[in-house]
mmCIF file of C-alpha atoms in Angstrom:
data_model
loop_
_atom_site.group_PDB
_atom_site.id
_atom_site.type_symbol
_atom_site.label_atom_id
_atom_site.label_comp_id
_atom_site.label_asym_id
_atom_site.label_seq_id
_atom_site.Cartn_x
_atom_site.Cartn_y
_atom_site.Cartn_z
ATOM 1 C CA UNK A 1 86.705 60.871 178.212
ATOM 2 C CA UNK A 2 84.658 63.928 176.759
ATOM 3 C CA UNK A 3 85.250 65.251 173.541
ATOM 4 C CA UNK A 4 87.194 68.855 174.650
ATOM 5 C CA UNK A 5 86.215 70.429 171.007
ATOM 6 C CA UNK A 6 84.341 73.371 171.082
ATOM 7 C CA UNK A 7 80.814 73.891 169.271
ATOM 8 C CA UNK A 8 81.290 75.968 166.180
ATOM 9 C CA UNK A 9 78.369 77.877 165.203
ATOM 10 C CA UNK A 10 77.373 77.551 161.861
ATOM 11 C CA UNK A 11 78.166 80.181 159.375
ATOM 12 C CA UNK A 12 75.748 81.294 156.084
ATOM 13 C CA UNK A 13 77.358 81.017 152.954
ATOM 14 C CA UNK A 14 76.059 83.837 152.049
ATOM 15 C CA UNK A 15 77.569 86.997 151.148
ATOM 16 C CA UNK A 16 76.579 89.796 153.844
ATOM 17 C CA UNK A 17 75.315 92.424 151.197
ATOM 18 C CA UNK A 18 73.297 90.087 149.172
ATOM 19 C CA UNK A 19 72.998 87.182 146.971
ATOM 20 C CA UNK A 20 74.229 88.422 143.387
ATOM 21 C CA UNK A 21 76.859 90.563 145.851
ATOM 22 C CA UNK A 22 79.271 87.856 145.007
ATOM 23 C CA UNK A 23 79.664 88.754 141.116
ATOM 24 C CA UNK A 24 81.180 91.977 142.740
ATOM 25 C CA UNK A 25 83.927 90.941 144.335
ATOM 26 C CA UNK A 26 87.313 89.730 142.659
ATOM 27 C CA UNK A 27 88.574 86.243 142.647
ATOM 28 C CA UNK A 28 91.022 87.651 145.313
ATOM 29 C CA UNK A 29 88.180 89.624 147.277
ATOM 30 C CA UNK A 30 85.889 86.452 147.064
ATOM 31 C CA UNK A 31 88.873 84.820 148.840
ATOM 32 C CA UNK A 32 89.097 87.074 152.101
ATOM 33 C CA UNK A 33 85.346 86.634 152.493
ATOM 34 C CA UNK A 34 86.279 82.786 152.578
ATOM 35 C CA UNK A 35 89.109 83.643 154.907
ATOM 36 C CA UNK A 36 87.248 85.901 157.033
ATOM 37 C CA UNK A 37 84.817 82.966 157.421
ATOM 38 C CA UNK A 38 87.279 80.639 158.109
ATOM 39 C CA UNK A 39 88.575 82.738 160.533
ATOM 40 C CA UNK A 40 85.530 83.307 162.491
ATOM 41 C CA UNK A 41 84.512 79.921 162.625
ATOM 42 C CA UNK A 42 88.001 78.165 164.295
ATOM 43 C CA UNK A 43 88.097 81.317 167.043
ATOM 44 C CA UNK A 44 84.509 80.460 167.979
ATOM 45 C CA UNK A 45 82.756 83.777 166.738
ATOM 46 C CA UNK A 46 79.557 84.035 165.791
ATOM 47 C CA UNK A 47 80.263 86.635 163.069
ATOM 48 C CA UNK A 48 82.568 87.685 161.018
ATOM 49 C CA UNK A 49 83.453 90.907 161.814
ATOM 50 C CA UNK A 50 85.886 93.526 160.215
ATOM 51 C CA UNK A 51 89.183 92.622 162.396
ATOM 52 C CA UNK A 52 88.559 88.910 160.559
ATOM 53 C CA UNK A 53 88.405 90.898 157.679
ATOM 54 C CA UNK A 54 91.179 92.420 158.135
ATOM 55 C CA UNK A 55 93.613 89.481 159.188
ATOM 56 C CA UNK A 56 91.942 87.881 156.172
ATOM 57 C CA UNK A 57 92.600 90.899 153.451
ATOM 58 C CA UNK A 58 96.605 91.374 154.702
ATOM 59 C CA UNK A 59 97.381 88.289 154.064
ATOM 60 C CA UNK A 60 95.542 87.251 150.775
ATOM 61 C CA UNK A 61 96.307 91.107 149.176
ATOM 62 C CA UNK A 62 99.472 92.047 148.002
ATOM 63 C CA UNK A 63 98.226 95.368 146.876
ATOM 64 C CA UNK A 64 97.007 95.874 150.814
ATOM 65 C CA UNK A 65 100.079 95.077 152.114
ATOM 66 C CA UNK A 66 101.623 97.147 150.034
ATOM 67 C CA UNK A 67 99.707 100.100 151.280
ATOM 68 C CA UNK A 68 100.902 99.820 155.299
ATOM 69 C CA UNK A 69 104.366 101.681 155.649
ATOM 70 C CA UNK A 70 106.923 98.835 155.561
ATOM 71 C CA UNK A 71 107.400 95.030 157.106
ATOM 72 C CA UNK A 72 107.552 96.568 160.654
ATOM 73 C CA UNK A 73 104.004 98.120 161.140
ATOM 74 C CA UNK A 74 102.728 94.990 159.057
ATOM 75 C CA UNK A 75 104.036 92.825 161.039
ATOM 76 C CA UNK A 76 102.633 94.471 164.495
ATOM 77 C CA UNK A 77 98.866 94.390 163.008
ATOM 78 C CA UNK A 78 99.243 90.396 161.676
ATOM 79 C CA UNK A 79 100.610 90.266 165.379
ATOM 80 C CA UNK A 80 97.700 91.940 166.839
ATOM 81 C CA UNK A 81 95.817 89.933 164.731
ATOM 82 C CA UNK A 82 96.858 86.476 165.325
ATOM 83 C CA UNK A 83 96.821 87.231 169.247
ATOM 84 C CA UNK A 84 93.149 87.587 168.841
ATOM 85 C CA UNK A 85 92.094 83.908 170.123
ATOM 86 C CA UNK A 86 94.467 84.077 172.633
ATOM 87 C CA UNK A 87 93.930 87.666 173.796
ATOM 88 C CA UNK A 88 92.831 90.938 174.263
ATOM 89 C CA UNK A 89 90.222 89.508 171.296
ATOM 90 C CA UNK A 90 88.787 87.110 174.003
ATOM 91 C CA UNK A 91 86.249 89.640 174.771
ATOM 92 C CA UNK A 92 85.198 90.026 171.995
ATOM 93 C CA UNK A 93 83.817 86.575 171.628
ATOM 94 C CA UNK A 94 80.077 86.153 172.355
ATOM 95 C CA UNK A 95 79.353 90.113 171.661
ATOM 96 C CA UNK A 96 77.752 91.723 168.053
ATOM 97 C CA UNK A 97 80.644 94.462 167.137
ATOM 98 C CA UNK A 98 78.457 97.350 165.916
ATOM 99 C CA UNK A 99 80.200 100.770 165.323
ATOM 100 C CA UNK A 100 77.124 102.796 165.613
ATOM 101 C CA UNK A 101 78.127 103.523 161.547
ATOM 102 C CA UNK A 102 74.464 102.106 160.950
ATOM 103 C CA UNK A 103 71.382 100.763 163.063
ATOM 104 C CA UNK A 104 71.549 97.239 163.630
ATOM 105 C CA UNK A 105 69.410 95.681 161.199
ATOM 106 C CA UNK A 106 68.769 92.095 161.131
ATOM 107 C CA UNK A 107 68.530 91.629 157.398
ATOM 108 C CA UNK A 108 68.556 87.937 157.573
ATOM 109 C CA UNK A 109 70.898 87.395 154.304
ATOM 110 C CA UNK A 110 73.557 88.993 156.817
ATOM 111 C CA UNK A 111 73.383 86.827 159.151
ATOM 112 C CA UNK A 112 76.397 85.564 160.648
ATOM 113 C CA UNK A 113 78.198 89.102 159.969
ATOM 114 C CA UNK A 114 78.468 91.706 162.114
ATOM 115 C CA UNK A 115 76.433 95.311 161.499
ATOM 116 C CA UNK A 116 80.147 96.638 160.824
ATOM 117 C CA UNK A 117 81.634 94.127 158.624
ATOM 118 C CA UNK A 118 78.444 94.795 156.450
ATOM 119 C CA UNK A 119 78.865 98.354 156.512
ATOM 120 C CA UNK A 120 82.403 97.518 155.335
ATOM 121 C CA UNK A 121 81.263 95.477 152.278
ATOM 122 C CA UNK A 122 78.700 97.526 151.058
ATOM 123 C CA UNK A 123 81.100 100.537 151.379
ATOM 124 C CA UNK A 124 83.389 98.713 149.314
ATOM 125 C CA UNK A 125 80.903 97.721 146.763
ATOM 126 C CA UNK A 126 79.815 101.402 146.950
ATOM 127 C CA UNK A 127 83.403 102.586 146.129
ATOM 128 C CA UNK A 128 84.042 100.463 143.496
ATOM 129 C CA UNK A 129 80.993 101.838 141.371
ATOM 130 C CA UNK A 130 81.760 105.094 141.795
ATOM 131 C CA UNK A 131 85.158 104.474 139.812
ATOM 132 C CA UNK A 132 82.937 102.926 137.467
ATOM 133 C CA UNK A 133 83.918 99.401 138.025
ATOM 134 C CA UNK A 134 81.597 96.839 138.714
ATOM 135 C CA UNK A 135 84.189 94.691 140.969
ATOM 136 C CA UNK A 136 85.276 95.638 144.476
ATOM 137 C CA UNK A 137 89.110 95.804 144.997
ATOM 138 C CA UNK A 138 91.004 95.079 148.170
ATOM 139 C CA UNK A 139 92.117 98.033 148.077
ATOM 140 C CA UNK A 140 88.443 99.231 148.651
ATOM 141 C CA UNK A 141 87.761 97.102 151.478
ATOM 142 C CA UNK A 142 90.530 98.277 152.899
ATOM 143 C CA UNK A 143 89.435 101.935 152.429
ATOM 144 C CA UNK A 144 86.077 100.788 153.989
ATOM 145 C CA UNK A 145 87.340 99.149 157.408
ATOM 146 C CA UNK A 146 89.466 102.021 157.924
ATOM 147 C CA UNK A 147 86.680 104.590 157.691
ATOM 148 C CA UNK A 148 85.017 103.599 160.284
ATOM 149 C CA UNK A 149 86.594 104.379 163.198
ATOM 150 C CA UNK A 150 84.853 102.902 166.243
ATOM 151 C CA UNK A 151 84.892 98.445 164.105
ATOM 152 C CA UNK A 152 87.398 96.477 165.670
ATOM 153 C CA UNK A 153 90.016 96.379 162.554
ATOM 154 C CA UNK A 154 90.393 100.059 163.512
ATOM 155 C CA UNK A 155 90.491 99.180 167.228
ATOM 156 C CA UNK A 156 93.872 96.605 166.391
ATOM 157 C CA UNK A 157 95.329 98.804 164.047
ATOM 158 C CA UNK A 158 95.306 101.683 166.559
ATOM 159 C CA UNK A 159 96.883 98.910 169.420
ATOM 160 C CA UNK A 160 99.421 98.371 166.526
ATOM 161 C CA UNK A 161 100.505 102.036 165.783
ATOM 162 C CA UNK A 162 98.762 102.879 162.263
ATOM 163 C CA UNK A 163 96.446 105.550 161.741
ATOM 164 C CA UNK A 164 93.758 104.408 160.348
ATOM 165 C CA UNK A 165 93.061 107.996 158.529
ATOM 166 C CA UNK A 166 96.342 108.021 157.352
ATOM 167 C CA UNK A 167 95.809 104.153 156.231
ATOM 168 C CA UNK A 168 92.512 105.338 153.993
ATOM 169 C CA UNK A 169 94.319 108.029 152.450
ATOM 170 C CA UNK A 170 97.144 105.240 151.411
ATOM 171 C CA UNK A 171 94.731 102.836 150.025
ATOM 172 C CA UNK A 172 92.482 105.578 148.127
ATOM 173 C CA UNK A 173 95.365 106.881 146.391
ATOM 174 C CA UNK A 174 96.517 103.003 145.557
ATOM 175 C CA UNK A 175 93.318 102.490 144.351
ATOM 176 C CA UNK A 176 93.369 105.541 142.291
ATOM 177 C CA UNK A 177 96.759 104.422 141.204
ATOM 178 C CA UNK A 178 96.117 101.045 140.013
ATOM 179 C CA UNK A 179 92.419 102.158 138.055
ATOM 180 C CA UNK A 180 94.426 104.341 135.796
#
């Protein structure tokens, strides 16, 4: 009998943005980046891209569940989310999601993430400076994946019935809230 188990392709432990990116992320950010990993290794990706990072950041961040509008609409995206392997996210296997947000750039310490989950990270790294704070909330990330509006976490939170506009405006002004 042969062994039915798929290949997994291996995954950097590096984080996408850079090497010292790590020190800015939060114990709790650090986390999702684990998650996302995680994630994108048992579905058989070759990259983690930003719906991993997603599924990852709703369910290790109380402060980003906090910003969707009530158990309901959470519970569509983490359903959305989890039918990924089994689903509509079966297309997605095999394929680089790029947004178009940036050129793809094959900086090899990203390797293993996709040109959008990048874009995500460094956006979040980007907003956390500008408050002045040298770690990266998920809040932020949050912010990030729904600015972009052609990554796949946009794509499943459309197919689950949240604006992603009206999302970002939700977690900038929780972010606001919780720097003060």
């Amino acid at each position: 009998m042969q062994n039915r188990t798929p290949r997994i392709p291996e995954q950097p432990a590096l984080n996408p943005v850079d090497a010292d990116a790590d020190a800015g992320l939060t114990v709790e950010l650090a986390s999702v980046v684990t998650g996302a990993r995680r994630r994108a290794l048992r579905d058989g990706d070759r990259q983690i891209d930003t719906a991993h990072l997603l599924h990852s950041l709703i369910e290790s961040d109380p402060e980003v569940r906090e910003a969707f509008d009530g158990g309901p609409q959470l519970a569509k995206v983490l359903g959305y989310l989890v039918q990924r392997s089994i689903g509509y996210g079966l297309r997605w296997q095999g394929s680089v999601e790029d947004s178009g947000a940036v050129p793809v750039v094959r900086d090899p310490a990203a390797e293993g993430w996709s040109p959008s989950a990048v874009t995500a990270m460094e956006a979040a790294l980007h907003r956390a400076g500008l408050r002045g704070e040298s770690r990266v909330r998920g809040l932020d990330l949050l912010a990030a994946l729904a600015a972009d509006g052609e990554c796949r976490a946009v794509e499943v939170l459309g197919r689950a019935g949240v604006d992603a506009r009206w999302l970002w405006g939700r977690a900038v002004e929780r972010t606001a809230e919780v720097s003060r």
